[in-house]
PDB file of C-alpha atoms in Angstrom:
ATOM      1  CA  ASP A  22      17.068 -12.095 -13.987  1.00 56.00           C
ATOM      2  CA  THR A  23      15.236 -12.523 -10.709  1.00 78.00           C
ATOM      3  CA  GLY A  24      12.415 -10.275  -9.669  1.00 91.00           C
ATOM      4  CA  VAL A  25      11.857  -8.453  -6.415  1.00 94.00           C
ATOM      5  CA  SER A  26      12.089 -10.814  -3.457  1.00 95.00           C
ATOM      6  CA  GLN A  27      10.782 -10.395   0.066  1.00 96.00           C
ATOM      7  CA  ASP A  28      11.491 -12.281   3.234  1.00 97.00           C
ATOM      8  CA  PRO A  29       9.727 -13.691   5.134  1.00 97.00           C
ATOM      9  CA  ARG A  30       6.578 -14.406   3.158  1.00 96.00           C
ATOM     10  CA  HIS A  31       4.537 -14.800   6.320  1.00 97.00           C
ATOM     11  CA  LYS A  32       5.070 -13.546   9.845  1.00 98.00           C
ATOM     12  CA  ILE A  33       2.933 -14.175  12.889  1.00 98.00           C
ATOM     13  CA  THR A  34       3.806 -12.160  15.945  1.00 98.00           C
ATOM     14  CA  LYS A  35       2.308 -11.202  19.260  1.00 98.00           C
ATOM     15  CA  ARG A  36       1.177  -7.707  19.991  1.00 97.00           C
ATOM     16  CA  GLY A  37       3.997  -5.581  21.323  1.00 97.00           C
ATOM     17  CA  GLN A  38       6.776  -7.444  19.558  1.00 98.00           C
ATOM     18  CA  ASN A  39       9.080  -5.876  16.950  1.00 98.00           C
ATOM     19  CA  VAL A  40       9.228  -7.258  13.431  1.00 98.00           C
ATOM     20  CA  THR A  41      11.591  -6.635  10.525  1.00 98.00           C
ATOM     21  CA  PHE A  42      10.987  -7.424   6.869  1.00 98.00           C
ATOM     22  CA  ARG A  43      13.553  -7.560   4.103  1.00 98.00           C
ATOM     23  CA  CYS A  44      13.254  -6.622   0.436  1.00 97.00           C
ATOM     24  CA  ASP A  45      15.771  -7.340  -2.311  1.00 97.00           C
ATOM     25  CA  PRO A  46      15.044  -5.269  -5.436  1.00 95.00           C
ATOM     26  CA  ILE A  47      15.852  -6.067  -9.042  1.00 92.00           C
ATOM     27  CA  SER A  48      19.600  -5.599  -9.212  1.00 90.00           C
ATOM     28  CA  GLU A  49      19.835  -2.666 -11.606  1.00 86.00           C
ATOM     29  CA  HIS A  50      16.988  -0.727 -10.001  1.00 89.00           C
ATOM     30  CA  ASN A  51      17.938   2.321  -7.944  1.00 88.00           C
ATOM     31  CA  ARG A  52      14.512   3.102  -6.463  1.00 90.00           C
ATOM     32  CA  LEU A  53      12.819   1.010  -3.827  1.00 93.00           C
ATOM     33  CA  TYR A  54       9.314   1.509  -2.427  1.00 94.00           C
ATOM     34  CA  TRP A  55       7.340   0.122   0.481  1.00 96.00           C
ATOM     35  CA  TYR A  56       3.551  -0.226   0.504  1.00 96.00           C
ATOM     36  CA  ARG A  57       0.954  -1.656   2.851  1.00 96.00           C
ATOM     37  CA  GLN A  58      -2.136  -3.477   1.601  1.00 95.00           C
ATOM     38  CA  THR A  59      -5.062  -4.312   3.822  1.00 94.00           C
ATOM     39  CA  LEU A  60      -7.895  -6.659   2.898  1.00 89.00           C
ATOM     40  CA  GLY A  61     -10.135  -5.275   0.174  1.00 87.00           C
ATOM     41  CA  GLN A  62      -7.984  -2.209  -0.404  1.00 91.00           C
ATOM     42  CA  GLY A  63      -5.358  -1.140  -2.866  1.00 94.00           C
ATOM     43  CA  PRO A  64      -1.752  -0.794  -1.763  1.00 95.00           C
ATOM     44  CA  GLU A  65      -0.960   2.309   0.279  1.00 93.00           C
ATOM     45  CA  PHE A  66       2.383   4.009  -0.300  1.00 92.00           C
ATOM     46  CA  LEU A  67       4.608   4.266   2.789  1.00 93.00           C
ATOM     47  CA  THR A  68       8.097   5.365   1.805  1.00 93.00           C
ATOM     48  CA  TYR A  69      10.740   5.171  -0.903  1.00 91.00           C
ATOM     49  CA  PHE A  70      14.485   5.300  -1.449  1.00 92.00           C
ATOM     50  CA  GLN A  71      16.661   6.389  -4.284  1.00 89.00           C
ATOM     51  CA  ASN A  72      19.881   4.473  -3.793  1.00 88.00           C
ATOM     52  CA  GLU A  73      20.483   4.755  -0.027  1.00 87.00           C
ATOM     53  CA  ALA A  74      18.657   8.077   0.451  1.00 87.00           C
ATOM     54  CA  GLN A  75      15.150   7.947   1.884  1.00 86.00           C
ATOM     55  CA  LEU A  76      13.383  10.639  -0.112  1.00 84.00           C
ATOM     56  CA  GLU A  77       9.893  10.366   1.329  1.00 79.00           C
ATOM     57  CA  LYS A  78       8.938   9.153   4.773  1.00 78.00           C
ATOM     58  CA  SER A  79       6.065  11.352   5.815  1.00 77.00           C
ATOM     59  CA  ARG A  80       3.631   8.637   4.709  1.00 78.00           C
ATOM     60  CA  LEU A  81       4.940   6.139   7.238  1.00 81.00           C
ATOM     61  CA  LEU A  82       1.971   5.283   9.375  1.00 80.00           C
ATOM     62  CA  SER A  83       3.473   6.193  12.728  1.00 88.00           C
ATOM     63  CA  ASP A  84       6.831   6.600  14.417  1.00 91.00           C
ATOM     64  CA  ARG A  85       6.740   2.865  15.115  1.00 95.00           C
ATOM     65  CA  PHE A  86       7.509   2.318  11.435  1.00 95.00           C
ATOM     66  CA  SER A  87      11.007   2.815  10.049  1.00 95.00           C
ATOM     67  CA  ALA A  88      12.857   1.763   6.923  1.00 95.00           C
ATOM     68  CA  GLU A  89      16.490   1.575   5.904  1.00 95.00           C
ATOM     69  CA  ARG A  90      18.471   0.892   2.784  1.00 94.00           C
ATOM     70  CA  PRO A  91      22.017   1.150   4.085  1.00 88.00           C
ATOM     71  CA  LYS A  92      24.029   0.311   0.983  1.00 86.00           C
ATOM     72  CA  GLY A  93      21.544   1.162  -1.691  1.00 83.00           C
ATOM     73  CA  SER A  94      20.734  -2.472  -2.321  1.00 90.00           C
ATOM     74  CA  PHE A  95      18.334  -4.382  -0.052  1.00 95.00           C
ATOM     75  CA  SER A  96      15.987  -2.603   2.324  1.00 97.00           C
ATOM     76  CA  THR A  97      14.391  -3.409   5.672  1.00 97.00           C
ATOM     77  CA  LEU A  98      11.090  -2.247   7.105  1.00 97.00           C
ATOM     78  CA  GLU A  99      10.772  -2.432  10.884  1.00 97.00           C
ATOM     79  CA  ILE A 100       7.615  -2.134  12.937  1.00 97.00           C
ATOM     80  CA  GLN A 101       8.150  -1.655  16.646  1.00 97.00           C
ATOM     81  CA  ARG A 102       5.614  -2.540  19.333  1.00 97.00           C
ATOM     82  CA  THR A 103       3.240  -4.138  16.846  1.00 97.00           C
ATOM     83  CA  GLU A 104      -0.503  -3.639  17.179  1.00 96.00           C
ATOM     84  CA  GLN A 105      -3.336  -5.746  15.797  1.00 96.00           C
ATOM     85  CA  GLY A 106      -4.088  -2.977  13.309  1.00 95.00           C
ATOM     86  CA  ASP A 107      -0.661  -3.559  11.753  1.00 96.00           C
ATOM     87  CA  SER A 108      -1.884  -6.878  10.346  1.00 97.00           C
ATOM     88  CA  ALA A 109      -1.628  -6.497   6.579  1.00 97.00           C
ATOM     89  CA  MET A 110       0.385  -7.407   3.517  1.00 96.00           C
ATOM     90  CA  TYR A 111       3.599  -5.384   3.207  1.00 97.00           C
ATOM     91  CA  LEU A 112       4.741  -4.961  -0.380  1.00 97.00           C
ATOM     92  CA  CYS A 113       8.058  -3.876  -1.782  1.00 97.00           C
ATOM     93  CA  ALA A 114       8.577  -2.574  -5.301  1.00 94.00           C
ATOM     94  CA  SER A 115      11.562  -1.346  -7.266  1.00 92.00           C
ATOM     95  CA  SER A 116      12.100   0.762 -10.360  1.00 89.00           C
ATOM     96  CA  PHE A 117      14.805   2.386 -12.383  1.00 84.00           C
ATOM     97  CA  ALA A 118      14.652   6.186 -12.138  1.00 74.00           C
ATOM     98  CA  GLY A 119      15.555   7.232 -15.637  1.00 70.00           C
ATOM     99  CA  GLY A 120      14.130   7.362 -19.116  1.00 60.00           C
ATOM    100  CA  GLY A 121      10.794   8.570 -17.798  1.00 58.00           C
ATOM    101  CA  LEU A 122       9.411   5.069 -17.444  1.00 59.00           C
ATOM    102  CA  TRP A 123       8.653   4.957 -13.712  1.00 67.00           C
ATOM    103  CA  GLU A 124       7.463   1.379 -13.888  1.00 81.00           C
ATOM    104  CA  GLN A 125       7.439  -0.268 -10.501  1.00 88.00           C
ATOM    105  CA  TYR A 126       7.889  -4.023 -10.167  1.00 90.00           C
ATOM    106  CA  PHE A 127       6.417  -5.619  -7.076  1.00 94.00           C
ATOM    107  CA  GLY A 128       7.563  -8.444  -4.868  1.00 94.00           C
ATOM    108  CA  PRO A 129       5.251 -11.166  -3.519  1.00 93.00           C
ATOM    109  CA  GLY A 130       4.766  -9.389  -0.208  1.00 95.00           C
ATOM    110  CA  THR A 131       5.129 -10.277   3.467  1.00 97.00           C
ATOM    111  CA  ARG A 132       1.876 -11.083   5.211  1.00 97.00           C
ATOM    112  CA  LEU A 133       1.942  -9.943   8.842  1.00 98.00           C
ATOM    113  CA  THR A 134      -0.510 -11.268  11.388  1.00 98.00           C
ATOM    114  CA  VAL A 135      -0.448  -9.690  14.841  1.00 98.00           C
ATOM    115  CA  THR A 136      -2.210 -11.756  17.502  1.00 97.00           C
TER     116      THR A 136
ATOM    117  CA  GLY B 232      -4.201  15.145  -3.081  1.00 83.00           C
ATOM    118  CA  ASN B 233      -4.138  12.423  -5.693  1.00 88.00           C
ATOM    119  CA  SER B 234      -6.870   9.793  -5.760  1.00 93.00           C
ATOM    120  CA  VAL B 235      -8.149   6.948  -7.932  1.00 96.00           C
ATOM    121  CA  THR B 236     -11.715   5.690  -8.034  1.00 97.00           C
ATOM    122  CA  GLN B 237     -12.610   2.433  -9.726  1.00 96.00           C
ATOM    123  CA  MET B 238     -15.797   0.475 -10.005  1.00 89.00           C
ATOM    124  CA  GLU B 239     -16.734  -1.773  -7.137  1.00 84.00           C
ATOM    125  CA  GLY B 240     -16.631  -5.495  -7.579  1.00 85.00           C
ATOM    126  CA  PRO B 241     -16.985  -8.310  -7.871  1.00 95.00           C
ATOM    127  CA  VAL B 242     -17.675  -8.179 -11.571  1.00 96.00           C
ATOM    128  CA  THR B 243     -18.902 -11.521 -12.895  1.00 97.00           C
ATOM    129  CA  LEU B 244     -18.930 -12.226 -16.618  1.00 97.00           C
ATOM    130  CA  SER B 245     -19.247 -15.212 -18.873  1.00 97.00           C
ATOM    131  CA  GLU B 246     -16.316 -16.320 -21.010  1.00 97.00           C
ATOM    132  CA  GLU B 247     -15.995 -14.331 -24.267  1.00 97.00           C
ATOM    133  CA  ALA B 248     -17.969 -11.389 -22.885  1.00 97.00           C
ATOM    134  CA  PHE B 249     -16.810  -7.784 -23.343  1.00 97.00           C
ATOM    135  CA  LEU B 250     -15.141  -6.257 -20.290  1.00 97.00           C
ATOM    136  CA  THR B 251     -15.027  -2.674 -19.072  1.00 97.00           C
ATOM    137  CA  ILE B 252     -13.661  -1.672 -15.674  1.00 97.00           C
ATOM    138  CA  ASN B 253     -14.088   2.026 -15.035  1.00 97.00           C
ATOM    139  CA  CYS B 254     -11.320   4.128 -13.503  1.00 98.00           C
ATOM    140  CA  THR B 255     -11.293   7.875 -12.881  1.00 97.00           C
ATOM    141  CA  TYR B 256      -8.618   9.898 -11.164  1.00 96.00           C
ATOM    142  CA  THR B 257      -7.924  13.189  -9.436  1.00 94.00           C
ATOM    143  CA  ALA B 258      -4.435  14.619  -9.744  1.00 90.00           C
ATOM    144  CA  THR B 259      -2.657  17.841 -10.506  1.00 82.00           C
ATOM    145  CA  GLY B 260      -0.996  18.143 -13.860  1.00 79.00           C
ATOM    146  CA  TYR B 261      -0.510  15.120 -16.069  1.00 84.00           C
ATOM    147  CA  PRO B 262       0.063  11.944 -14.108  1.00 90.00           C
ATOM    148  CA  SER B 263       1.160   8.625 -15.565  1.00 90.00           C
ATOM    149  CA  LEU B 264      -1.573   5.995 -15.391  1.00 93.00           C
ATOM    150  CA  PHE B 265      -1.305   2.255 -14.867  1.00 94.00           C
ATOM    151  CA  TRP B 266      -3.335  -0.901 -14.582  1.00 97.00           C
ATOM    152  CA  TYR B 267      -1.927  -3.625 -12.336  1.00 96.00           C
ATOM    153  CA  VAL B 268      -3.327  -7.148 -12.011  1.00 97.00           C
ATOM    154  CA  GLN B 269      -3.126  -9.538  -9.080  1.00 94.00           C
ATOM    155  CA  TYR B 270      -3.839 -13.175  -9.913  1.00 92.00           C
ATOM    156  CA  PRO B 271      -4.843 -15.497  -7.069  1.00 87.00           C
ATOM    157  CA  GLY B 272      -1.861 -16.247  -4.846  1.00 83.00           C
ATOM    158  CA  GLU B 273       0.488 -14.026  -6.838  1.00 86.00           C
ATOM    159  CA  GLY B 274       1.982 -10.550  -6.539  1.00 87.00           C
ATOM    160  CA  LEU B 275       1.000  -7.387  -8.381  1.00 93.00           C
ATOM    161  CA  GLN B 276       1.960  -7.324 -12.046  1.00 93.00           C
ATOM    162  CA  LEU B 277       1.981  -4.339 -14.351  1.00 93.00           C
ATOM    163  CA  LEU B 278      -0.623  -4.913 -17.059  1.00 96.00           C
ATOM    164  CA  LEU B 279      -0.378  -1.714 -19.084  1.00 95.00           C
ATOM    165  CA  LYS B 280       0.450   1.967 -18.814  1.00 92.00           C
ATOM    166  CA  ALA B 281      -0.003   5.376 -20.454  1.00 92.00           C
ATOM    167  CA  THR B 282       2.108   8.435 -19.777  1.00 87.00           C
ATOM    168  CA  LYS B 283       0.304  11.245 -21.597  1.00 88.00           C
ATOM    169  CA  ALA B 284      -3.105  12.279 -22.793  1.00 91.00           C
ATOM    170  CA  ASP B 285      -4.625  10.176 -25.609  1.00 94.00           C
ATOM    171  CA  ASP B 286      -1.997   7.452 -25.180  1.00 94.00           C
ATOM    172  CA  LYS B 287      -3.397   3.944 -25.400  1.00 97.00           C
ATOM    173  CA  GLY B 288      -1.796   1.251 -23.318  1.00 96.00           C
ATOM    174  CA  SER B 289      -2.305  -2.352 -24.393  1.00 97.00           C
ATOM    175  CA  ASN B 290      -1.206  -5.824 -23.340  1.00 96.00           C
ATOM    176  CA  LYS B 291      -2.630  -9.374 -23.472  1.00 95.00           C
ATOM    177  CA  GLY B 292      -5.742  -8.128 -25.290  1.00 97.00           C
ATOM    178  CA  PHE B 293      -6.456  -5.465 -22.673  1.00 98.00           C
ATOM    179  CA  GLU B 294      -6.534  -1.784 -23.604  1.00 98.00           C
ATOM    180  CA  ALA B 295      -6.944   1.536 -21.797  1.00 98.00           C
ATOM    181  CA  THR B 296      -6.867   5.078 -23.157  1.00 98.00           C
ATOM    182  CA  TYR B 297      -5.684   8.089 -21.141  1.00 96.00           C
ATOM    183  CA  ARG B 298      -8.568  10.583 -21.363  1.00 96.00           C
ATOM    184  CA  LYS B 299      -7.559  13.904 -19.867  1.00 93.00           C
ATOM    185  CA  GLU B 300     -10.901  15.593 -20.589  1.00 94.00           C
ATOM    186  CA  THR B 301     -12.786  13.018 -18.515  1.00 95.00           C
ATOM    187  CA  THR B 302      -9.850  12.160 -16.187  1.00 95.00           C
ATOM    188  CA  SER B 303     -10.426   8.502 -16.960  1.00 97.00           C
ATOM    189  CA  PHE B 304      -8.437   5.368 -17.824  1.00 98.00           C
ATOM    190  CA  HIS B 305     -11.030   2.637 -18.330  1.00 98.00           C
ATOM    191  CA  LEU B 306      -9.792  -0.929 -18.871  1.00 98.00           C
ATOM    192  CA  GLU B 307     -11.367  -2.907 -21.735  1.00 98.00           C
ATOM    193  CA  LYS B 308     -11.058  -6.333 -23.294  1.00 98.00           C
ATOM    194  CA  GLY B 309     -13.098  -7.622 -26.165  1.00 96.00           C
ATOM    195  CA  SER B 310     -13.376 -11.272 -25.145  1.00 96.00           C
ATOM    196  CA  VAL B 311     -12.463 -12.372 -21.629  1.00 97.00           C
ATOM    197  CA  GLN B 312     -11.218 -15.808 -20.641  1.00 97.00           C
ATOM    198  CA  VAL B 313     -11.464 -17.744 -17.414  1.00 97.00           C
ATOM    199  CA  SER B 314      -7.736 -17.103 -16.927  1.00 96.00           C
ATOM    200  CA  ASP B 315      -8.444 -13.349 -16.704  1.00 97.00           C
ATOM    201  CA  SER B 316     -10.076 -13.886 -13.307  1.00 97.00           C
ATOM    202  CA  ALA B 317      -8.069 -11.678 -10.945  1.00 96.00           C
ATOM    203  CA  VAL B 318      -8.130  -8.385  -9.053  1.00 96.00           C
ATOM    204  CA  TYR B 319      -7.400  -5.326 -11.208  1.00 97.00           C
ATOM    205  CA  PHE B 320      -5.991  -2.098  -9.780  1.00 97.00           C
ATOM    206  CA  CYS B 321      -5.897   1.291 -11.447  1.00 97.00           C
ATOM    207  CA  ALA B 322      -3.034   3.512 -10.270  1.00 95.00           C
ATOM    208  CA  LEU B 323      -1.241   6.775 -10.958  1.00 93.00           C
ATOM    209  CA  THR B 324       2.026   8.504 -10.281  1.00 88.00           C
ATOM    210  CA  PRO B 325       2.425  12.255 -10.328  1.00 80.00           C
ATOM    211  CA  VAL B 326       4.109  14.114 -13.118  1.00 67.00           C
ATOM    212  CA  GLY B 327       7.809  13.379 -13.073  1.00 58.00           C
ATOM    213  CA  GLY B 328       7.514   9.869 -11.723  1.00 56.00           C
ATOM    214  CA  GLY B 329       7.478   8.197  -8.380  1.00 54.00           C
ATOM    215  CA  ALA B 330       8.038  11.073  -5.968  1.00 56.00           C
ATOM    216  CA  ASP B 331       4.949  10.071  -4.041  1.00 64.00           C
ATOM    217  CA  GLY B 332       4.844   6.449  -5.021  1.00 86.00           C
ATOM    218  CA  LEU B 333       1.810   4.980  -6.722  1.00 91.00           C
ATOM    219  CA  THR B 334      -1.702   5.928  -5.691  1.00 92.00           C
ATOM    220  CA  PHE B 335      -4.004   2.935  -6.171  1.00 95.00           C
ATOM    221  CA  GLY B 336      -7.723   2.437  -6.414  1.00 96.00           C
ATOM    222  CA  LYS B 337      -9.386  -0.147  -4.191  1.00 95.00           C
ATOM    223  CA  GLY B 338      -9.281  -2.838  -6.856  1.00 96.00           C
ATOM    224  CA  THR B 339     -11.960  -4.619  -8.850  1.00 97.00           C
ATOM    225  CA  HIS B 340     -12.367  -8.366  -8.472  1.00 96.00           C
ATOM    226  CA  LEU B 341     -13.156  -9.924 -11.850  1.00 97.00           C
ATOM    227  CA  ILE B 342     -14.682 -13.392 -12.027  1.00 97.00           C
ATOM    228  CA  ILE B 343     -15.034 -15.095 -15.399  1.00 97.00           C
ATOM    229  CA  GLN B 344     -17.330 -18.103 -15.554  1.00 96.00           C
ATOM    230  CA  PRO B 345     -16.948 -20.796 -18.233  1.00 95.00           C
TER     231      PRO B 345
END
Protein backbone atom coordinates (compact mmCIF):
# COMPACT_ATOMS: atom_id res chain seq x y z
CA ASP A 1 0.00 0.00 0.00
CA THR A 2 1.49 3.32 -1.01
CA GLY A 3 1.07 6.43 1.06
CA VAL A 4 -0.02 9.89 0.03
CA SER A 5 2.05 11.17 -2.88
CA GLN A 6 2.56 14.72 -4.09
CA ASP A 7 3.99 16.09 -7.28
CA PRO A 8 6.21 17.96 -7.81
CA ARG A 9 8.33 17.84 -4.67
CA HIS A 10 9.89 21.19 -5.45
CA LYS A 11 8.74 24.08 -7.61
CA ILE A 12 10.55 27.31 -8.33
CA THR A 13 8.55 29.93 -10.14
CA LYS A 14 8.68 33.62 -10.89
CA ARG A 15 6.31 36.05 -9.31
CA GLY A 16 3.12 36.37 -11.30
CA GLN A 17 3.19 32.87 -12.74
CA ASN A 18 0.52 30.23 -12.07
CA VAL A 19 1.42 26.94 -10.42
CA THR A 20 -0.49 23.70 -9.94
CA PHE A 21 0.29 20.92 -7.49
CA ARG A 22 -1.06 17.40 -7.51
CA CYS A 23 -1.92 15.08 -4.63
CA ASP A 24 -2.75 11.38 -4.84
CA PRO A 25 -4.33 10.13 -1.60
CA ILE A 26 -4.26 6.64 -0.14
CA SER A 27 -6.59 4.71 -2.40
CA GLU A 28 -9.36 3.82 0.04
CA HIS A 29 -9.47 7.26 1.65
CA ASN A 30 -12.45 9.45 0.80
CA ARG A 31 -11.28 12.68 2.46
CA LEU A 32 -8.47 14.83 1.17
CA TYR A 33 -7.02 17.93 2.83
CA TRP A 34 -4.66 20.69 1.81
CA TYR A 35 -2.41 22.58 4.24
CA ARG A 36 0.27 25.22 3.98
CA GLN A 37 3.35 25.22 6.21
CA THR A 38 5.69 28.16 6.47
CA LEU A 39 9.10 28.09 8.13
CA GLY A 40 8.91 27.68 11.89
CA GLN A 41 5.15 27.23 11.92
CA GLY A 42 2.75 24.35 12.10
CA PRO A 43 0.66 23.42 9.08
CA GLU A 44 -2.28 25.71 8.37
CA PHE A 45 -5.49 24.12 7.09
CA LEU A 46 -6.68 25.42 3.70
CA THR A 47 -9.46 23.23 2.36
CA TYR A 48 -10.80 19.69 2.23
CA PHE A 49 -12.87 17.35 0.08
CA GLN A 50 -15.08 14.42 0.81
CA ASN A 51 -15.06 12.40 -2.38
CA GLU A 52 -15.40 15.08 -5.09
CA ALA A 53 -17.28 17.62 -2.95
CA GLN A 54 -15.29 20.52 -1.53
CA LEU A 55 -16.80 20.91 1.92
CA GLU A 56 -14.69 23.75 3.27
CA LYS A 57 -12.97 26.45 1.28
CA SER A 58 -13.32 29.57 3.36
CA ARG A 59 -9.81 29.01 4.73
CA LEU A 60 -8.20 29.34 1.32
CA LEU A 61 -5.82 32.24 1.65
CA SER A 62 -7.18 34.35 -1.17
CA ASP A 63 -9.16 34.03 -4.38
CA ARG A 64 -5.87 33.25 -6.12
CA PHE A 65 -6.01 29.82 -4.50
CA SER A 66 -8.31 27.09 -5.80
CA ALA A 67 -8.53 23.34 -5.44
CA GLU A 68 -10.29 20.57 -7.33
CA ARG A 69 -10.90 16.89 -6.93
CA PRO A 70 -12.87 16.11 -10.07
CA LYS A 71 -13.35 12.37 -9.76
CA GLY A 72 -12.96 11.93 -6.06
CA SER A 73 -9.47 10.55 -6.43
CA PHE A 74 -6.47 12.85 -6.94
CA SER A 75 -6.66 16.56 -6.22
CA THR A 76 -4.96 19.68 -7.57
CA LEU A 77 -4.18 22.94 -5.82
CA GLU A 78 -3.64 25.94 -8.09
CA ILE A 79 -2.16 29.29 -7.15
CA GLN A 80 -2.64 32.03 -9.70
CA ARG A 81 -0.43 35.10 -10.02
CA THR A 82 2.02 33.86 -7.41
CA GLU A 83 3.53 36.26 -4.90
CA GLN A 84 6.71 35.92 -2.86
CA GLY A 85 4.58 35.42 0.24
CA ASP A 86 3.23 32.21 -1.30
CA SER A 87 6.63 30.56 -0.78
CA ALA A 88 5.96 27.67 1.59
CA MET A 89 5.53 23.93 1.85
CA TYR A 90 2.13 22.74 0.60
CA LEU A 91 0.98 19.54 2.27
CA CYS A 92 -1.73 17.12 1.31
CA ALA A 93 -3.31 14.62 3.68
CA SER A 94 -6.00 11.99 3.36
CA SER A 95 -8.26 10.10 5.74
CA PHE A 96 -11.15 7.72 5.78
CA ALA A 97 -14.31 9.38 7.12
CA GLY A 98 -15.87 6.60 9.12
CA GLY A 99 -15.45 4.72 12.35
CA GLY A 100 -14.70 7.93 14.21
CA LEU A 101 -10.97 7.65 13.65
CA TRP A 102 -10.27 10.88 11.74
CA GLU A 103 -6.61 10.06 11.36
CA GLN A 104 -4.99 12.07 8.61
CA TYR A 105 -1.99 10.71 6.73
CA PHE A 106 0.31 13.28 5.17
CA GLY A 107 2.26 13.34 1.95
CA PRO A 108 5.86 14.59 1.67
CA GLY A 109 4.77 18.04 0.53
CA THR A 110 5.55 20.35 -2.38
CA ARG A 111 8.01 23.10 -1.58
CA LEU A 112 7.20 26.27 -3.53
CA THR A 113 9.74 29.03 -3.98
CA VAL A 114 8.55 32.23 -5.65
CA THR A 115 11.37 34.44 -6.90
CA GLY B 1 -11.81 29.53 17.38
CA ASN B 2 -9.65 26.49 18.02
CA SER B 3 -6.00 26.92 18.95
CA VAL B 4 -3.03 24.88 20.17
CA THR B 5 -0.13 26.22 22.20
CA GLN B 6 3.02 24.20 22.70
CA MET B 7 6.32 24.95 24.32
CA GLU B 8 8.89 26.82 22.31
CA GLY B 9 12.00 25.07 21.17
CA PRO B 10 14.57 24.00 20.57
CA VAL B 11 14.61 21.57 23.45
CA THR B 12 18.02 19.98 23.90
CA LEU B 13 18.43 16.87 26.04
CA SER B 14 21.03 14.22 26.61
CA GLU B 15 20.35 10.63 25.58
CA GLU B 16 18.30 8.69 28.17
CA ALA B 17 16.87 11.86 29.70
CA PHE B 18 13.16 12.22 30.52
CA LEU B 19 11.17 14.25 27.99
CA THR B 20 8.11 16.43 28.44
CA ILE B 21 6.74 18.69 25.71
CA ASN B 22 3.83 20.75 26.94
CA CYS B 23 0.70 21.24 24.85
CA THR B 24 -2.49 23.08 25.80
CA TYR B 25 -5.50 23.73 23.63
CA THR B 26 -8.58 25.89 23.25
CA ALA B 27 -11.61 24.34 21.60
CA THR B 28 -15.32 24.00 22.06
CA GLY B 29 -16.62 20.66 23.18
CA TYR B 30 -14.41 17.60 23.16
CA PRO B 31 -11.87 17.65 20.36
CA SER B 32 -9.67 14.74 19.34
CA LEU B 33 -6.01 15.35 20.13
CA PHE B 34 -2.92 14.24 18.25
CA TRP B 35 0.85 14.37 18.29
CA TYR B 36 2.58 14.36 14.91
CA VAL B 37 6.34 14.06 14.37
CA GLN B 38 8.45 15.33 11.49
CA TYR B 39 11.88 13.73 11.18
CA PRO B 40 14.54 15.60 9.20
CA GLY B 41 13.78 15.46 5.49
CA GLU B 42 10.56 13.51 5.98
CA GLY B 43 6.84 14.22 6.04
CA LEU B 44 4.53 14.48 9.03
CA GLN B 45 3.77 11.19 10.74
CA LEU B 46 1.08 10.50 13.29
CA LEU B 47 2.75 9.58 16.57
CA LEU B 48 -0.23 9.06 18.87
CA LYS B 49 -3.79 10.18 19.47
CA ALA B 50 -6.57 10.41 22.07
CA THR B 51 -10.23 10.94 21.32
CA LYS B 52 -11.82 11.52 24.73
CA ALA B 53 -11.02 12.77 28.18
CA ASP B 54 -8.60 10.64 30.24
CA ASP B 55 -7.59 8.59 27.19
CA LYS B 56 -3.88 7.87 27.00
CA GLY B 57 -2.28 7.64 23.61
CA SER B 58 1.01 5.77 23.33
CA ASN B 59 3.48 4.73 20.65
CA LYS B 60 7.24 4.08 20.40
CA GLY B 61 7.67 4.78 24.13
CA PHE B 62 5.90 8.14 23.91
CA GLU B 63 2.73 8.81 25.90
CA ALA B 64 0.20 11.62 26.23
CA THR B 65 -2.95 11.84 28.34
CA TYR B 66 -6.02 13.86 27.35
CA ARG B 67 -6.69 16.12 30.35
CA LYS B 68 -9.97 17.95 29.92
CA GLU B 69 -9.74 19.78 33.27
CA THR B 70 -6.45 21.42 32.28
CA THR B 71 -7.09 21.35 28.49
CA SER B 72 -3.70 19.72 28.04
CA PHE B 73 -2.09 16.86 26.11
CA HIS B 74 1.55 16.84 27.19
CA LEU B 75 3.94 14.47 25.40
CA GLU B 76 6.28 12.38 27.58
CA LYS B 77 8.97 9.76 27.11
CA GLY B 78 10.96 8.16 29.86
CA SER B 79 14.29 7.75 28.07
CA VAL B 80 14.96 9.57 24.80
CA GLN B 81 17.32 8.42 22.08
CA VAL B 82 19.28 10.32 19.48
CA SER B 83 16.85 8.96 16.87
CA ASP B 84 14.01 10.88 18.58
CA SER B 85 15.50 14.15 17.32
CA ALA B 86 12.71 15.72 15.26
CA VAL B 87 10.03 18.40 15.29
CA TYR B 88 6.91 17.48 17.28
CA PHE B 89 3.50 19.02 16.59
CA CYS B 90 0.46 18.93 18.83
CA ALA B 91 -2.85 19.14 16.94
CA LEU B 92 -6.60 18.86 17.35
CA THR B 93 -9.72 18.29 15.34
CA PRO B 94 -13.14 19.42 16.46
CA VAL B 95 -15.75 17.07 17.78
CA GLY B 96 -17.02 14.89 14.97
CA GLY B 97 -13.78 14.80 13.03
CA GLY B 98 -12.14 16.77 10.31
CA ALA B 99 -14.76 19.38 9.44
CA ASP B 100 -12.21 22.12 9.94
CA GLY B 101 -9.11 20.10 9.32
CA LEU B 102 -6.39 19.85 11.93
CA THR B 103 -5.34 22.84 14.00
CA PHE B 104 -1.62 22.58 14.77
CA GLY B 105 0.70 24.17 17.27
CA LYS B 106 3.89 25.81 16.04
CA GLY B 107 5.99 22.73 16.69
CA THR B 108 8.78 21.95 19.13
CA HIS B 109 12.22 21.09 17.80
CA LEU B 110 13.77 18.34 19.92
CA ILE B 111 17.51 17.74 19.81
CA ILE B 112 18.96 14.71 21.58
CA GLN B 113 22.70 14.70 22.14
CA PRO B 114 24.66 11.46 22.61
